[in-house]
Coordinates of C-alpha atoms and ligand atoms in Angstrom, one line a residue:
M256 CA -77.0 19.6 -38.5
S257 CA -74.9 22.6 -37.8
P258 CA -72.8 23.7 -34.8
D259 CA -74.5 25.5 -31.9
P260 CA -74.5 29.3 -32.5
R261 CA -72.7 29.8 -29.1
L262 CA -69.6 28.2 -30.8
T263 CA -69.2 30.8 -33.5
G264 CA -66.8 33.1 -31.6
I265 CA -64.8 30.1 -30.4
S266 CA -64.5 28.9 -34.0
T267 CA -63.1 32.2 -35.0
I268 CA -60.4 31.9 -32.4
V269 CA -59.2 28.3 -32.9
G270 CA -60.4 27.7 -36.5
A271 CA -63.5 25.8 -37.5
G272 CA -61.6 22.5 -38.0
N273 CA -60.6 22.6 -34.3
V274 CA -64.1 22.8 -33.0
L275 CA -65.4 19.2 -33.1
W276 CA -69.1 19.3 -32.9
R277 CA -70.3 16.2 -34.9
D278 CA -71.2 13.2 -32.7
A279 CA -68.6 10.9 -34.2
D280 CA -65.8 13.4 -33.7
K281 CA -66.8 14.2 -30.1
A282 CA -67.5 10.6 -29.0
P283 CA -63.9 9.6 -27.8
S284 CA -63.9 12.6 -25.4
L285 CA -67.4 12.0 -24.0
T286 CA -66.8 8.7 -22.2
D287 CA -64.3 7.9 -19.4
W288 CA -61.5 5.4 -19.6
R289 CA -63.4 2.8 -17.7
G290 CA -66.3 3.1 -20.1
R291 CA -68.8 3.8 -17.2
Y292 CA -69.9 7.3 -17.7
T293 CA -70.9 9.1 -21.0
G294 CA -71.6 12.8 -21.1
E295 CA -72.4 15.5 -23.6
A296 CA -70.7 18.6 -24.9
L297 CA -71.5 21.2 -27.5
A298 CA -68.1 20.6 -28.9
V299 CA -64.5 19.4 -28.2
V300 CA -62.3 22.5 -28.7
R301 CA -58.6 22.1 -29.6
P302 CA -56.7 25.4 -29.0
A303 CA -53.0 25.6 -30.2
S304 CA -51.6 28.2 -27.7
T305 CA -52.0 29.7 -24.3
D306 CA -53.3 32.8 -26.0
E307 CA -56.0 30.8 -27.8
V308 CA -57.0 29.1 -24.5
S309 CA -57.3 32.5 -22.9
R310 CA -59.5 33.9 -25.6
V311 CA -61.6 30.7 -25.7
M312 CA -62.1 31.0 -21.9
A313 CA -63.2 34.6 -22.2
E314 CA -65.6 33.8 -25.0
A315 CA -67.0 30.8 -23.2
A316 CA -67.7 33.1 -20.2
R317 CA -69.5 35.5 -22.5
Q318 CA -71.6 32.6 -23.9
G319 CA -72.3 31.1 -20.4
L320 CA -70.6 27.9 -21.3
N321 CA -68.9 25.6 -18.8
I322 CA -65.4 24.2 -19.4
V323 CA -64.3 20.5 -18.9
P324 CA -60.5 20.4 -19.4
Q325 CA -59.3 17.1 -20.8
G326 CA -55.9 15.6 -21.3
G327 CA -55.4 12.0 -22.5
N328 CA -58.7 10.9 -20.9
T329 CA -56.9 8.1 -19.1
G330 CA -58.2 9.2 -15.6
M331 CA -59.7 6.6 -13.3
C332 CA -62.6 8.5 -11.8
A333 CA -64.5 10.3 -14.7
A334 CA -62.9 13.6 -13.8
A335 CA -62.6 14.7 -17.5
T336 CA -66.1 13.5 -18.6
P337 CA -68.7 16.2 -19.4
L338 CA -71.6 15.0 -17.2
A339 CA -74.9 16.5 -16.4
A340 CA -73.6 19.1 -13.8
A341 CA -71.4 20.6 -16.5
Q342 CA -74.1 21.4 -19.1
P343 CA -73.9 23.4 -21.3
C344 CA -70.2 22.9 -21.8
I345 CA -67.3 22.5 -24.1
V346 CA -64.5 20.0 -23.6
L347 CA -61.1 21.7 -23.8
K348 CA -58.6 19.3 -25.2
L349 CA -55.0 20.4 -25.2
D350 CA -53.5 17.8 -27.6
R351 CA -52.4 20.5 -30.1
M352 CA -50.4 22.2 -27.3
N353 CA -47.5 19.7 -27.4
R354 CA -44.3 21.7 -27.6
I355 CA -41.3 21.2 -25.4
R356 CA -40.5 24.8 -24.7
W357 CA -36.9 24.5 -23.4
V358 CA -34.7 22.0 -21.5
S359 CA -31.9 23.1 -19.2
P360 CA -29.5 20.3 -18.1
L361 CA -27.7 22.8 -15.9
G362 CA -30.9 23.9 -14.1
D363 CA -32.1 20.3 -14.1
C364 CA -35.5 21.5 -15.4
M365 CA -37.6 21.8 -18.6
A366 CA -40.6 23.8 -19.7
V367 CA -43.4 22.1 -21.6
D368 CA -46.8 22.8 -23.0
A369 CA -49.5 21.0 -20.9
G370 CA -50.7 19.0 -23.8
C371 CA -47.4 17.1 -24.1
I372 CA -47.8 13.3 -23.7
L373 CA -45.9 12.1 -20.7
H374 CA -43.8 9.7 -22.8
Q375 CA -42.7 12.6 -25.0
V376 CA -41.5 14.5 -22.0
Q377 CA -39.6 11.5 -20.7
Q378 CA -38.0 11.2 -24.1
A379 CA -37.0 14.9 -24.3
A380 CA -35.4 14.7 -20.9
S381 CA -33.5 11.6 -21.9
E382 CA -32.2 13.2 -25.0
A383 CA -30.7 15.9 -22.7
N384 CA -29.2 13.1 -20.6
R385 CA -31.7 13.8 -17.8
L386 CA -34.5 11.9 -16.2
F387 CA -38.1 13.0 -15.8
P388 CA -39.1 10.3 -13.4
L389 CA -42.9 10.2 -13.5
S390 CA -43.9 6.8 -14.9
L391 CA -47.2 5.1 -15.1
G392 CA -49.1 2.5 -17.2
A393 CA -50.8 5.2 -19.3
E394 CA -47.7 7.2 -20.1
G395 CA -48.1 6.7 -23.8
S396 CA -51.4 8.7 -23.8
C397 CA -51.8 10.7 -20.6
Q398 CA -50.7 14.4 -20.8
I399 CA -48.6 16.5 -18.4
G400 CA -51.6 18.8 -17.8
G401 CA -53.7 15.8 -16.7
N402 CA -50.8 14.5 -14.6
I403 CA -50.6 17.9 -12.8
A404 CA -54.4 18.2 -12.4
T405 CA -54.6 14.7 -10.8
N406 CA -51.3 15.0 -8.9
A407 CA -50.3 11.6 -10.5
G408 CA -48.1 9.2 -8.6
G409 CA -47.0 6.1 -10.5
T410 CA -44.2 3.7 -9.9
A411 CA -41.4 6.1 -9.2
A412 CA -43.1 8.1 -6.5
L413 CA -41.3 6.2 -3.8
R414 CA -38.0 7.7 -4.9
Y415 CA -39.0 11.0 -6.6
G416 CA -42.4 11.9 -5.1
T417 CA -45.7 12.6 -6.8
M418 CA -46.3 15.2 -9.5
R419 CA -46.6 17.8 -6.8
D420 CA -42.9 17.2 -6.0
L421 CA -41.9 17.5 -9.7
V422 CA -43.4 20.9 -10.6
L423 CA -41.4 24.1 -10.2
G424 CA -43.6 26.4 -12.2
L425 CA -47.0 26.6 -13.8
E426 CA -49.0 28.6 -16.3
V427 CA -52.7 28.6 -15.8
V428 CA -55.6 30.2 -17.6
L429 CA -58.4 31.1 -15.2
A430 CA -62.1 30.8 -15.9
D431 CA -62.4 34.4 -17.1
G432 CA -59.5 34.1 -19.5
R433 CA -56.8 35.7 -17.3
V434 CA -53.4 34.1 -17.7
L435 CA -51.6 33.4 -14.4
D436 CA -47.9 33.2 -15.2
L437 CA -46.1 31.2 -12.4
M438 CA -43.5 29.7 -14.8
T439 CA -40.6 30.0 -12.5
A440 CA -37.6 27.7 -12.5
L441 CA -36.6 28.6 -9.0
R442 CA -36.0 25.9 -6.4
K443 CA -36.4 28.3 -3.4
N444 CA -39.0 31.0 -3.3
S445 CA -40.5 32.5 -0.1
T446 CA -42.4 35.3 -1.7
G447 CA -45.8 34.7 -0.2
Y448 CA -48.4 31.9 -0.9
D449 CA -47.2 29.2 -3.3
M450 CA -50.1 29.3 -5.8
R451 CA -48.9 26.3 -7.9
H452 CA -50.0 23.9 -5.2
M453 CA -53.6 25.0 -5.4
F454 CA -53.7 23.9 -9.1
I455 CA -51.8 20.6 -8.7
G456 CA -54.5 18.0 -7.9
S457 CA -57.4 20.4 -8.6
E458 CA -58.8 18.2 -11.4
G459 CA -59.6 21.0 -13.7
T460 CA -61.9 22.7 -11.2
L461 CA -59.8 25.9 -10.7
G462 CA -58.3 26.7 -14.1
V463 CA -56.7 25.2 -17.2
V464 CA -53.0 24.3 -16.9
T465 CA -51.3 25.4 -20.2
G466 CA -47.6 25.0 -19.3
A467 CA -45.3 23.8 -16.6
V468 CA -41.6 23.9 -15.6
L469 CA -40.7 20.4 -14.5
K470 CA -37.8 19.1 -12.3
L471 CA -35.3 16.8 -13.9
F472 CA -32.8 14.5 -12.4
P473 CA -29.5 12.8 -13.4
Q474 CA -30.0 9.7 -15.5
P475 CA -29.0 6.7 -13.4
R476 CA -26.2 4.8 -15.1
D477 CA -27.1 1.4 -13.8
R478 CA -30.5 0.0 -13.1
R479 CA -31.3 -3.5 -11.8
T480 CA -34.7 -5.2 -11.5
A481 CA -35.9 -8.3 -9.6
F482 CA -39.1 -10.1 -9.2
A483 CA -39.6 -11.8 -5.8
S484 CA -42.3 -13.9 -4.1
A485 CA -43.4 -13.7 -0.5
A486 CA -45.8 -15.8 1.6
T487 CA -47.1 -12.9 3.7
M488 CA -47.6 -9.1 3.7
A489 CA -45.3 -9.1 6.8
G490 CA -42.6 -10.6 4.6
V491 CA -43.2 -8.0 1.9
L492 CA -42.9 -5.2 4.4
G493 CA -39.8 -6.8 5.9
L494 CA -38.2 -6.9 2.5
L495 CA -39.1 -3.3 1.9
A496 CA -37.5 -2.2 5.2
L497 CA -34.3 -4.3 4.4
A498 CA -34.2 -2.8 0.9
R499 CA -34.3 0.7 2.4
E500 CA -31.5 -0.1 4.8
T501 CA -29.2 -1.7 2.3
C502 CA -30.0 0.3 -0.9
G503 CA -30.9 3.7 0.6
D504 CA -31.9 6.2 -2.1
S505 CA -31.1 3.8 -4.9
L506 CA -34.4 2.0 -4.2
G507 CA -36.4 3.3 -7.1
A508 CA -39.6 1.2 -7.1
F509 CA -41.2 -1.4 -4.9
E510 CA -44.5 -2.7 -6.3
V511 CA -46.6 -5.5 -5.1
L512 CA -49.3 -7.8 -6.6
N513 CA -51.3 -10.5 -4.8
R514 CA -52.1 -14.0 -6.2
E515 CA -55.5 -13.0 -7.4
Q516 CA -54.1 -10.0 -9.3
I517 CA -51.5 -12.2 -11.0
A518 CA -54.2 -14.7 -12.0
V519 CA -56.3 -11.8 -13.5
I520 CA -53.3 -10.7 -15.6
A521 CA -52.4 -14.3 -16.6
A522 CA -55.9 -14.8 -17.9
H523 CA -55.9 -11.6 -20.0
R524 CA -52.3 -11.6 -21.1
P525 CA -51.3 -15.3 -21.3
E526 CA -48.2 -14.4 -23.4
L527 CA -46.6 -12.7 -20.3
R528 CA -44.4 -15.2 -18.5
Q529 CA -45.2 -15.2 -14.8
P530 CA -42.2 -16.0 -12.6
F531 CA -44.3 -17.0 -9.6
P532 CA -47.9 -17.6 -10.6
D533 CA -48.9 -19.3 -7.3
A534 CA -47.2 -17.1 -4.8
P535 CA -49.4 -15.3 -2.3
W536 CA -47.5 -12.0 -3.0
C537 CA -45.2 -11.0 -5.8
V538 CA -42.9 -8.0 -5.5
L539 CA -41.2 -6.0 -8.3
V540 CA -38.1 -4.3 -6.9
E541 CA -36.0 -1.8 -8.9
V542 CA -32.8 -0.1 -7.8
A543 CA -30.9 2.5 -9.8
D544 CA -27.8 4.7 -9.2
M545 CA -24.8 6.3 -10.8
S546 CA -22.4 3.4 -10.3
V547 CA -20.7 1.8 -13.4
D548 CA -18.8 -1.0 -11.7
G549 CA -21.5 -3.5 -11.4
S550 CA -21.8 -2.9 -7.6
L551 CA -25.5 -2.1 -7.8
G552 CA -26.3 -5.6 -9.1
A553 CA -24.1 -7.1 -6.3
R554 CA -26.0 -5.0 -3.8
L555 CA -29.4 -6.2 -5.1
E556 CA -28.3 -9.8 -5.1
A557 CA -27.0 -9.5 -1.5
L558 CA -30.3 -7.9 -0.4
L559 CA -32.3 -10.8 -1.9
A560 CA -30.0 -13.4 -0.4
E561 CA -30.3 -11.8 3.1
A562 CA -34.1 -11.6 2.7
L563 CA -34.2 -15.2 1.7
E564 CA -32.1 -16.2 4.7
R565 CA -34.3 -14.2 7.1
G566 CA -37.4 -15.9 5.6
L567 CA -38.9 -12.6 4.4
M568 CA -39.4 -13.9 0.9
E569 CA -39.7 -17.3 -0.8
D570 CA -37.9 -16.9 -4.1
A571 CA -36.6 -14.3 -6.4
T572 CA -35.4 -13.9 -10.0
L573 CA -33.0 -11.1 -11.2
A574 CA -33.5 -9.6 -14.6
V575 CA -30.4 -10.5 -16.7
S576 CA -31.1 -8.0 -19.5
E577 CA -33.0 -4.9 -20.2
A578 CA -35.6 -7.0 -22.1
H579 CA -35.9 -9.2 -19.1
A580 CA -36.6 -6.2 -16.9
K581 CA -39.1 -4.9 -19.3
A582 CA -40.9 -8.3 -19.2
F583 CA -41.2 -7.9 -15.4
W584 CA -42.6 -4.4 -15.9
A585 CA -45.0 -5.6 -18.6
I586 CA -46.7 -7.7 -15.9
R587 CA -47.1 -4.7 -13.6
H588 CA -48.3 -2.4 -16.4
A589 CA -50.9 -5.0 -17.5
V590 CA -52.9 -4.6 -14.3
S591 CA -55.4 -2.0 -15.3
E592 CA -56.3 -3.5 -18.7
S593 CA -56.5 -7.0 -17.4
S594 CA -58.6 -6.1 -14.4
R595 CA -61.0 -4.1 -16.6
A596 CA -61.4 -7.3 -18.8
A597 CA -62.0 -9.5 -15.7
G598 CA -65.3 -8.0 -14.6
Y599 CA -66.8 -5.0 -13.0
V600 CA -64.0 -3.4 -11.0
V601 CA -64.7 -1.6 -7.8
S602 CA -61.3 0.0 -7.4
H603 CA -59.7 1.8 -4.4
D604 CA -56.7 4.1 -4.3
S605 CA -56.1 4.0 -0.6
V606 CA -53.0 5.1 1.2
V607 CA -52.2 4.2 4.8
P608 CA -49.0 4.6 6.8
L609 CA -46.6 1.7 6.2
F610 CA -46.9 0.5 9.8
Q611 CA -50.6 -0.1 9.3
Q612 CA -50.3 -1.8 5.9
E613 CA -50.5 -5.4 7.2
R614 CA -53.7 -4.7 9.1
F615 CA -55.0 -2.7 6.1
V616 CA -54.6 -5.6 3.7
Q617 CA -56.2 -8.1 6.1
E618 CA -59.1 -5.9 7.2
A619 CA -59.9 -4.5 3.7
E620 CA -60.1 -8.0 2.2
A621 CA -62.3 -9.2 5.1
A622 CA -64.5 -6.1 4.8
I623 CA -65.0 -6.8 1.1
R624 CA -65.8 -10.5 1.7
A625 CA -68.3 -9.6 4.3
V626 CA -70.4 -7.4 1.9
S627 CA -69.7 -9.2 -1.3
P628 CA -68.5 -12.8 -0.9
E629 CA -68.7 -13.4 -4.7
A630 CA -66.0 -10.7 -5.4
R631 CA -62.5 -11.6 -6.5
V632 CA -60.2 -9.5 -4.4
A633 CA -57.2 -8.4 -6.4
I634 CA -54.5 -6.2 -4.8
H635 CA -51.7 -4.3 -6.4
G636 CA -49.9 -1.1 -5.9
H637 CA -47.0 1.1 -4.9
I638 CA -46.6 -0.4 -1.5
G639 CA -43.2 1.3 -1.1
D640 CA -45.1 4.6 -0.6
G641 CA -48.1 3.1 1.2
N642 CA -50.5 3.3 -1.7
L643 CA -52.4 0.0 -2.5
H644 CA -55.1 -0.5 -5.0
V645 CA -57.6 -3.0 -3.5
L646 CA -60.0 -4.2 -6.3
A647 CA -63.2 -6.0 -5.7
I648 CA -63.9 -7.6 -9.1
L649 CA -67.6 -8.4 -9.5
P650 CA -69.2 -10.6 -12.2
Q651 CA -69.7 -8.5 -15.3
D652 CA -73.2 -9.9 -16.0
A653 CA -74.7 -8.9 -12.6
G654 CA -76.2 -5.8 -14.1
A655 CA -75.9 -2.1 -13.6
E656 CA -78.2 -1.8 -10.6
V657 CA -76.4 -4.6 -8.6
H658 CA -73.0 -3.1 -9.6
Q659 CA -73.8 0.3 -8.3
R660 CA -75.3 -1.0 -5.0
K661 CA -72.4 -3.4 -4.4
A662 CA -69.8 -0.7 -5.3
A663 CA -71.3 1.6 -2.7
E664 CA -71.3 -1.1 -0.1
V665 CA -67.8 -2.3 -0.9
S666 CA -66.3 1.1 -1.0
A667 CA -67.9 2.2 2.3
A668 CA -66.5 -0.9 3.9
V669 CA -63.0 -0.4 2.6
D670 CA -63.1 3.4 3.3
A671 CA -64.0 2.6 7.0
V672 CA -60.9 0.5 7.3
T673 CA -58.8 3.2 5.6
A674 CA -60.1 5.8 8.0
R675 CA -59.6 3.6 11.1
L676 CA -56.0 3.2 10.1
G677 CA -55.3 6.9 9.6
G678 CA -55.3 6.8 5.7
A679 CA -56.8 8.6 2.8
I680 CA -59.2 7.3 0.1
S681 CA -57.2 8.6 -2.8
A682 CA -53.4 8.7 -3.1
E683 CA -53.0 9.5 -6.8
H684 CA -56.1 9.0 -8.9
G685 CA -58.2 11.9 -7.5
I686 CA -61.9 12.2 -6.8
G687 CA -63.4 13.3 -10.1
H688 CA -67.1 12.5 -10.5
A689 CA -67.0 8.9 -9.3
H690 CA -65.9 9.5 -5.7
V691 CA -67.7 12.8 -4.8
A692 CA -69.9 11.1 -2.2
R693 CA -66.9 9.1 -0.8
L694 CA -64.9 12.2 -0.3
A695 CA -67.8 14.0 1.4
A696 CA -68.0 11.0 3.8
A697 CA -64.3 10.8 4.4
V698 CA -63.1 14.3 5.2
P699 CA -64.4 17.0 7.6
K700 CA -67.1 19.3 6.4
E701 CA -64.9 22.3 7.2
R702 CA -62.3 21.1 4.7
I703 CA -64.9 20.8 1.9
A704 CA -66.3 24.2 2.8
L705 CA -62.8 25.8 2.6
M706 CA -62.1 24.1 -0.8
A707 CA -65.5 25.4 -2.1
G708 CA -64.4 28.9 -0.9
M709 CA -61.1 28.7 -2.8
K710 CA -63.0 27.6 -5.9
H711 CA -65.4 30.4 -5.5
M712 CA -62.6 32.9 -5.3
L713 CA -61.0 31.7 -8.6
D714 CA -64.1 30.6 -10.4
P715 CA -67.1 32.7 -9.0
E716 CA -69.5 31.5 -11.7
G717 CA -68.6 27.8 -11.1
R718 CA -67.9 27.2 -14.7
M719 CA -64.7 25.1 -14.3
N720 CA -65.5 21.4 -14.5
P721 CA -68.7 21.6 -12.4
G722 CA -69.6 18.6 -10.3
K723 CA -66.1 17.2 -9.9
I724 CA -64.4 16.8 -6.4
F725 CA -67.6 18.2 -4.8
R726 CA -71.1 18.9 -5.9
A727 CA -71.7 21.9 -8.1
G728 CA -73.3 25.0 -6.6
Ligands
LIG254 C1 -53.3 1.7 -17.7 C2 -53.4 2.9 -16.7 C3 -52.5 3.0 -15.7 C4 -52.5 4.0 -14.8 N1 -51.6 4.1 -13.8 C5 -51.6 5.1 -12.9 C6 -50.6 5.2 -11.9 O1 -49.8 4.3 -11.7 N2 -50.6 6.4 -11.1 C7 -51.5 7.4 -11.3 O2 -51.4 8.4 -10.6 N3 -52.4 7.3 -12.3 C8 -52.5 6.2 -13.1 N4 -53.5 6.1 -14.1 C9 -54.5 7.2 -14.2 C10 -54.2 8.3 -15.2 O3 -53.3 7.9 -16.2 C11 -53.7 9.5 -14.4 O4 -54.7 10.1 -13.6 C12 -53.2 10.7 -15.4 O5 -52.5 11.6 -14.6 C13 -54.4 11.3 -16.1 O6 -53.8 12.1 -17.2 P1 -54.7 12.5 -18.5 O7 -54.0 13.4 -19.3 O8 -55.2 11.2 -19.1 O9 -55.9 13.3 -17.8 P2 -57.6 13.2 -18.0 O10 -58.0 11.8 -17.7 O11 -57.8 13.7 -19.4 O12 -58.0 14.2 -17.0 C14 -57.9 14.0 -15.6 C15 -58.3 15.3 -14.8 O13 -57.3 16.3 -15.1 C16 -58.0 17.4 -15.6 N5 -57.2 18.0 -16.7 C17 -56.6 17.4 -17.7 N6 -55.8 18.2 -18.4 C18 -55.9 19.4 -17.7 C19 -55.3 20.7 -17.9 N7 -54.4 20.9 -18.9 N8 -55.6 21.7 -17.1 C20 -56.4 21.5 -16.0 N9 -57.0 20.3 -15.8 C21 -56.7 19.3 -16.6 C22 -59.3 16.9 -16.2 O14 -60.3 17.9 -16.2 C23 -59.6 15.8 -15.2 O15 -60.2 16.4 -14.0 C24 -53.5 5.1 -15.0 C25 -54.4 5.0 -16.0 C26 -54.3 3.9 -16.9 C27 -55.3 3.9 -18.0

């Protein structure tokens, strides 16, 4: 076996050792995180700089090769998997581009290579006594470029927004190798169209993000965490409204899990202590601010006491140490792994306005039960910002054909509820390959046509991640 001859020029640019063309070396990049889709690529190419990315893109254009950008490969919808529509292709993996370029505590910003792991960026910010707030279960392996390309949300979006709100500047290499330098640290800029927003959430279909200027924030000096239980979604939402009124901007996270989701986690991770294993709803609340006098803890306690008195929740436990708070978060962060182990997960990333959330939960669960009575309905998510993940967990042994048919029926039913309540089918995970048909059904044709037009302008040959978000061609 020898590498495909179309890779010769690319090998000269990045070095032969950074063109992984043998099956065993490529394999980890060919299958998505859920293990559902496996594709093919001539090679996984690992450039070390923006200049190398630019030259690789130009050479790939000459050879007629498509490009599938890949970060940490932790995405939920096979957006980084090189599937049939992308052939012939290379996977462009930015893991060697992992430099923190600079940090400015005065400017509250930092510039990074797109291949930096999210956790590495959080650490670098912390060393400068600043906070980079994006936080999610995959933060030890996902990359900033992937976070930008998916417009990631995570557990701090309630307070700090999604990735779109955290990016000041971008560096992007286009399909033909041109470098688009938008690496500004400016907070205000009215000089025409703001191009960065086209690339944020574009899932590798418009260009390769190679660098970014990110917003930083002051490090909170106090942080308090509580785990509460509630009998109803109305109670959960009442607690959220009260938390907003009493804690204002210090409300940092407000996450919810239903009883089935807690049971799924308990089965997979029995070592995690569950404060309320039988509660219909569990809520993880975190507040953080600059106070150093203990007043934050007192405010959280007062909030919980009032919520208890008003009958919004049933019980609550406050973390007494950082380790205790981490144990609460370990439950929340165990969701994805545990659900994957529980069966075939038909997952939804719906967002509806908060005032529709109670109806959404009831109607989505009823809709799933109507088409798939055997499904376990596990619900978790960032309820504070309206984003719930409703999972229908089907028996693993039902077989691929049943899984696919049921998944389509279940998602159509949930999406109908989402649409009726004025929501969107993806809040943070994106569309990728897995949800192309669902997107086409959920949004007006005119919008898809406009998106396709934008893609054609930036990528006229359709070589950037073909088949993702909408059908290739
Ligand atoms: C345990 C777990 C928990 C998670 N929790 C959350 C959560 O709370 N919130 C959330 O939003 N997501 C969550 N995710 C999903 C996932 O981590 C995010 O979507 C993340 O942003 C993907 O980053 P990545 O580097 O792994 O990207 P990949 O999976 O490698 O790629 C995702 C998309 O980005 C594109 N891409 C990657 N790098 C680049 C680049 N440099 N330039 C252009 N395009 C690029 C790819 O082509 C693909 O379209 C979770 C995943 C796991 C496994």
